[in-house]
């Protein structure tokens, strides 16, 4: 399956090193191999493979390779300084593609000595738009599949749901056993696993770490660290409440969603909300990475508990207010109220099962699958 970033990366490789980050098994290596097929001479080196690691340490890869792909090099000690030397010393005409996950994304956020030497993309799971463009079929069929299977390529493309379930069980086990150990002490793994299990049942709700900490008999600061690890590993992402004062927003409770909708435990409405969250984040990351836009994903909640699921912003101004419903076509009261407070933001109620789209006052009642089909990625 051709991924949505392929043509953009091909173009950018002609100018600078390209850095691609994303969750484990989201398709980074497959994307690299598809890009290599477009070059007469390409070389792929993975730090996890002993023979490749020796080549990387000696820097003895082919100077005639028109595309050099380096995977998982963030596991090398001192890799940032090392990579700077590789970028500055590579032969003219050699494109360089570097892929990685957690630690590399953390470094990208902080910036480093490679500033100005690379262009970066975040690869996301399959969305309604990407499925329709690559596989065909209707938007409704695509959304149903993503809600059931999640958007990671292997389970999403699997022949049947049993294969998808087997993949997910192994994926989750490996993630906790291997990746989390890199960030945590071994004796914490059981607590981390319990924390993830709790998060699976609290998707879409404001998260009280203090309450969960009491249940698990650990300090809230410990759970905050665990949450940071899970975000760094692209297991979950948080959505902060909208507030012009960013510091104040960070102090309020975030909502947590899973990159893999298949991990969510909840009813059809909760799973729809998580799927929408993943596709909104993909849409915004695409606008940031490919178009340089200053955009954000939030939610709105007042002290009395009135809430709208999502709010999109651009240049610190709200552009969209979004509420997710499985079948309810009556305009959500909070969405109507907030649309009056933010008249420049488009108010949309996304309904999974909808016979007819309509405009109800300031609120647009839209079919979820078709609206998601028109996102940027």
C-alpha positions as a printed Julia matrix, in Angstrom:
377×3 Matrix{Float64}:
   0.0     0.0    0.0
   1.45    3.35  -1.04
   1.6     5.75   1.93
   0.43    9.34   1.87
   3.87   10.88   2.54
   5.76    9.14  -0.26
   5.69   11.86  -2.91
   6.45   14.64  -0.41
   9.48   12.76   0.89
  10.74   12.09  -2.65
  10.64   15.84  -3.33
  12.3    16.85  -0.06
  15.09   14.27  -0.35
  16.42   16.3   -3.26
  17.12   19.18  -0.88
  17.88   17.94   2.63
  18.05   14.94   4.9
  14.55   13.71   5.71
  13.64   12.46   9.17
  10.58   10.2    9.54
   9.27    9.32  12.99
   6.19    7.43  14.11
   4.88    4.52  16.17
   6.32    1.02  16.07
   4.93   -0.93  13.06
   3.18    2.09  11.56
   4.96    1.38   8.26
   8.21    3.35   8.38
  10.39    0.51   7.09
   7.92   -0.41   4.36
   7.82    3.24   3.27
  11.62    3.28   3.12
  11.71    0.21   0.89
   9.12    1.72  -1.43
  11.27    4.83  -1.73
  14.36    2.69  -2.37
  12.6     1.0   -5.29
  12.57    4.39  -7.03
  16.38    4.58  -7.0
  18.79    2.66  -9.21
  21.24    2.44  -6.31
  19.96    2.5   -2.74
  21.25    1.1    0.55
  19.29    0.31   3.73
  21.08    0.02   7.09
  19.37   -0.9   10.36
  21.19   -0.39  13.66
  19.42   -3.46  15.11
  21.1    -5.75  12.56
  24.66   -6.63  13.58
  26.15   -6.54  10.07
  24.48   -3.2    9.33
  25.61   -1.83  12.67
  29.23   -2.59  11.82
  28.89   -0.74   8.5
  27.35    2.25  10.26
  30.1     2.36  12.86
  32.8     2.2   10.16
  30.83    4.52   7.85
  31.67    2.06   5.07
  28.41    2.24   3.14
  28.55    2.7   -0.62
  29.43    6.26  -1.64
  27.62    5.56  -4.93
  24.26    4.93  -3.27
  21.87    7.61  -4.52
  19.64    6.96  -1.48
  21.01    5.97   1.91
  18.43    4.86   4.51
  19.4     4.66   8.18
  16.94    3.01  10.57
  16.99    3.04  14.39
  20.3     4.93  14.62
  19.04    6.81  17.68
  20.12    3.7   19.6
  23.77    4.55  18.84
  25.64    6.36  21.59
  26.33    9.94  20.53
  24.21    9.51  17.41
  23.28   13.19  17.05
  26.84   14.42  16.66
  27.65   11.4   14.51
  24.73   12.08  12.19
  25.69   15.74  11.82
  29.06   14.6   10.47
  27.36   12.17   8.07
  25.07   14.9    6.72
  27.89   17.38   6.23
  30.27   14.83   4.7
  28.02   12.86   2.33
  28.81   12.87  -1.4
  27.0    15.28  -3.7
  23.8    13.76  -5.0
  23.35   11.26  -2.16
  19.9    11.49  -0.54
  19.7    10.61   3.15
  16.58    9.25   4.86
  16.63    8.6    8.62
  13.82    6.87  10.5
  13.16    6.27  14.16
  10.63    6.46  16.91
  10.5     7.6   20.5
  13.88    9.1   21.34
  14.28   10.61  17.9
  10.94   12.41  18.16
  11.91   13.76  21.58
  15.15   15.09  20.11
  13.3    16.61  17.17
  11.1    18.58  19.55
  14.07   19.98  21.47
  16.18   20.83  18.44
  19.91   20.2   18.18
  23.03   20.7   16.12
  21.23   19.45  12.99
  19.04   22.54  12.87
  18.57   23.61   9.25
  19.94   20.34   7.9
  16.75   18.26   7.76
  13.03   18.19   7.02
  10.81   16.06   9.25
   7.59   14.1    8.91
   5.48   12.1   11.36
   3.99    8.96   9.83
   0.53    8.13  11.16
  -1.78    5.11  10.95
  -4.16    4.79   8.0
  -7.04    7.29   7.9
 -10.32    7.3    6.0
  -8.8     9.5    3.31
  -5.68    7.39   2.9
  -7.67    4.14   2.77
 -10.06    5.44   0.11
  -7.25    6.82  -2.06
  -5.07    3.69  -1.81
  -7.61    0.88  -1.56
 -10.81    2.31  -3.02
 -14.23    1.65  -1.53
 -16.56    4.0    0.28
 -15.69    6.32   3.15
 -18.24    4.51   5.36
 -16.53    1.16   4.75
 -13.15    2.72   5.52
 -14.35    4.24   8.8
 -16.0     0.98   9.89
 -12.77   -0.91   9.21
 -10.6     1.59  11.09
 -12.91    1.61  14.12
 -12.9    -2.2   14.21
  -9.24   -2.88  13.35
  -7.4     0.37  14.04
  -5.33    2.14  11.39
  -1.99    0.33  11.71
  -1.25   -1.25   8.33
  -0.95   -4.92   9.29
  -4.25   -5.32  11.19
  -6.06   -2.86   8.94
  -5.04   -4.77   5.81
  -5.4    -8.25   7.39
  -7.63  -10.78   5.67
  -9.86  -11.2    8.73
 -10.42   -9.74  12.2
  -8.83  -12.77  13.9
  -5.48  -11.99  12.29
  -5.88   -8.37  13.41
  -6.56   -9.45  17.01
  -3.52  -11.73  17.03
  -1.33   -8.89  15.74
  -2.62   -6.49  18.39
  -2.02   -8.89  21.26
   1.59   -9.44  20.17
   2.11   -5.74  19.43
   0.97   -4.72  22.9
   3.09   -7.39  24.6
   6.23   -6.43  22.67
   5.65   -2.74  23.25
   5.52   -3.1   27.02
   8.25   -5.74  27.23
  10.79   -4.12  24.89
  10.17   -0.43  24.28
   8.94    0.6   27.71
  11.97   -1.06  29.33
  14.2     1.44  27.48
  12.56    4.26  29.44
  11.64    2.6   32.74
  13.06    0.32  35.37
  12.18   -3.33  34.95
  10.25   -3.58  38.23
   7.88   -0.84  37.01
   6.6    -2.82  34.04
   3.65   -4.38  35.87
   2.5    -0.99  37.14
   2.91    0.49  33.67
   0.83   -2.34  32.19
  -1.95   -1.71  34.73
  -1.81    2.01  33.95
  -2.26    1.33  30.24
  -5.19   -1.0   30.96
  -6.86    1.79  32.95
  -6.25    4.31  30.15
  -7.9     1.95  27.65
 -11.15    2.37  29.6
 -10.9     6.15  30.08
 -10.49    7.33  26.52
 -12.14   10.68  25.87
 -12.56   11.61  29.55
 -10.52   14.27  31.37
  -7.7    12.38  33.03
  -7.17   12.57  36.8
  -3.72   11.17  37.49
  -4.25   11.73  41.22
  -7.27    9.43  41.23
  -5.5     6.68  39.25
  -2.42    7.05  41.46
  -4.52    6.24  44.52
  -5.91    3.15  42.8
  -2.42    1.94  41.86
  -0.78    3.05  45.15
   1.88    5.15  43.4
   2.7     8.84  43.35
   0.97   11.09  40.77
   4.42   12.22  39.62
   5.21    8.59  38.78
   2.1     8.33  36.59
   2.99   11.64  34.94
   6.34   10.11  33.99
   4.6     6.97  32.71
   2.28    9.1   30.61
   5.27   10.95  29.14
   6.84    7.59  28.23
   3.66    6.37  26.55
   3.48    9.57  24.54
   7.14    9.33  23.56
   6.5     5.77  22.34
   3.48    6.89  20.29
   1.17    4.64  22.3
  -1.1     7.49  23.36
  -1.43   11.21  22.75
  -3.04   13.86  24.91
  -5.45   16.62  23.96
  -5.27   19.7   26.15
  -8.22   22.03  26.86
  -8.42   25.19  24.8
  -7.28   28.32  26.59
  -5.54   31.45  25.35
  -3.22   31.15  28.34
  -1.25   28.05  27.31
   0.28   27.53  30.76
  -3.17   27.49  32.33
  -4.4    24.97  29.75
  -1.53   22.6   30.53
  -2.47   22.63  34.22
  -5.98   21.44  33.41
  -6.75   17.78  32.89
  -5.91   16.45  29.41
  -7.88   13.8   27.55
  -6.0    10.72  26.37
  -6.43    8.82  23.09
  -4.64    5.82  21.59
  -2.85    5.88  18.25
  -4.29    2.38  17.77
  -8.08    2.64  17.99
  -8.18   -1.14  18.29
  -6.76   -0.85  21.84
  -9.73    1.19  23.07
 -12.18   -0.42  25.45
 -15.56    1.27  25.25
 -18.83    1.53  23.39
 -19.26    2.49  19.74
 -19.32    6.19  20.6
 -16.0     6.08  22.46
 -14.31    4.14  19.66
 -15.65    6.63  17.1
 -14.29    9.52  19.17
 -10.84    7.89  19.39
 -10.8     7.22  15.63
 -11.75   10.83  14.93
  -9.03   12.04  17.33
  -6.34   10.02  15.52
  -7.39   11.38  12.13
  -7.59   14.98  13.35
  -4.07   14.65  14.78
  -2.82   13.18  11.5
  -4.46   16.04   9.58
  -2.83   18.65  11.82
   0.61   17.02  11.84
   0.46   16.9    8.05
  -0.36   20.61   7.93
   2.53   21.32  10.3
   5.12   19.07   8.61
   4.21   19.53   4.95
   2.85   23.08   4.94
   4.42   24.77   7.94
   1.09   25.73   9.52
   0.74   26.65  13.19
  -2.23   24.48  14.15
  -3.45   22.69  17.26
  -5.88   20.09  18.58
  -7.82   20.84  21.78
 -11.1    20.24  23.57
 -13.38   22.7   25.36
 -14.83   22.14  28.82
 -16.33   24.58  31.33
 -16.32   24.32  35.13
 -19.88   22.97  35.11
 -18.83   20.08  32.82
 -20.2    21.43  29.54
 -17.9    20.02  26.88
 -17.23   19.83  23.15
 -15.1    16.87  22.05
 -12.58   18.7   19.85
 -11.55   22.18  18.81
  -9.06   22.94  16.02
  -7.0    26.1   16.04
  -4.74   27.94  13.64
  -2.52   30.86  14.59
  -4.03   30.82  18.1
  -7.61   31.21  16.85
 -10.3    28.53  16.83
 -11.32   27.34  13.36
 -13.52   24.3   14.11
 -15.67   22.98  16.95
 -16.33   19.25  16.57
 -18.67   16.91  18.44
 -18.84   13.16  17.73
 -22.08   11.2   17.89
 -22.88    7.64  16.87
 -26.46    8.31  15.72
 -27.8    11.4   17.53
 -28.71   14.06  14.96
 -30.09   16.64  17.43
 -27.6    19.52  17.74
 -25.47   19.02  20.82
 -26.37   21.7   23.38
 -22.78   22.53  24.27
 -21.78   22.71  20.61
 -24.58   25.17  19.94
 -23.59   27.27  22.96
 -19.9    27.38  22.08
 -20.65   28.16  18.42
 -22.29   31.37  19.66
 -19.21   32.21  21.74
 -16.84   31.49  18.84
 -18.76   32.63  15.73
 -15.68   32.42  13.48
 -15.26   28.71  14.18
 -17.23   26.2   12.11
 -19.42   24.04  14.38
 -19.73   20.45  13.15
 -21.52   17.48  14.65
 -20.05   14.32  13.16
 -22.55   11.46  13.1
 -21.45    7.96  12.16
 -24.93    6.77  11.09
 -26.59    9.65   9.26
 -29.2     9.54   6.51
 -29.05   13.18   5.45
 -26.63   16.01   6.15
 -28.21   19.31   7.17
 -27.55   22.72   8.71
 -29.33   23.2   12.04
 -28.86   26.83  13.01
 -25.15   27.39  13.58
 -24.39   23.65  13.67
 -23.64   21.52  10.63
 -24.8    17.92  11.02
 -22.35   15.94   8.88
 -21.71   12.29   8.05
 -18.52   11.42   9.95
 -16.97    9.21   7.27
 -17.45   11.7    4.44
 -16.18   14.64   6.49
 -13.08   12.69   7.56
 -12.53   11.69   3.91
 -11.91   15.36   3.13
  -9.19   15.99   5.7
  -5.72   16.81   4.38
  -4.24   13.37   5.17
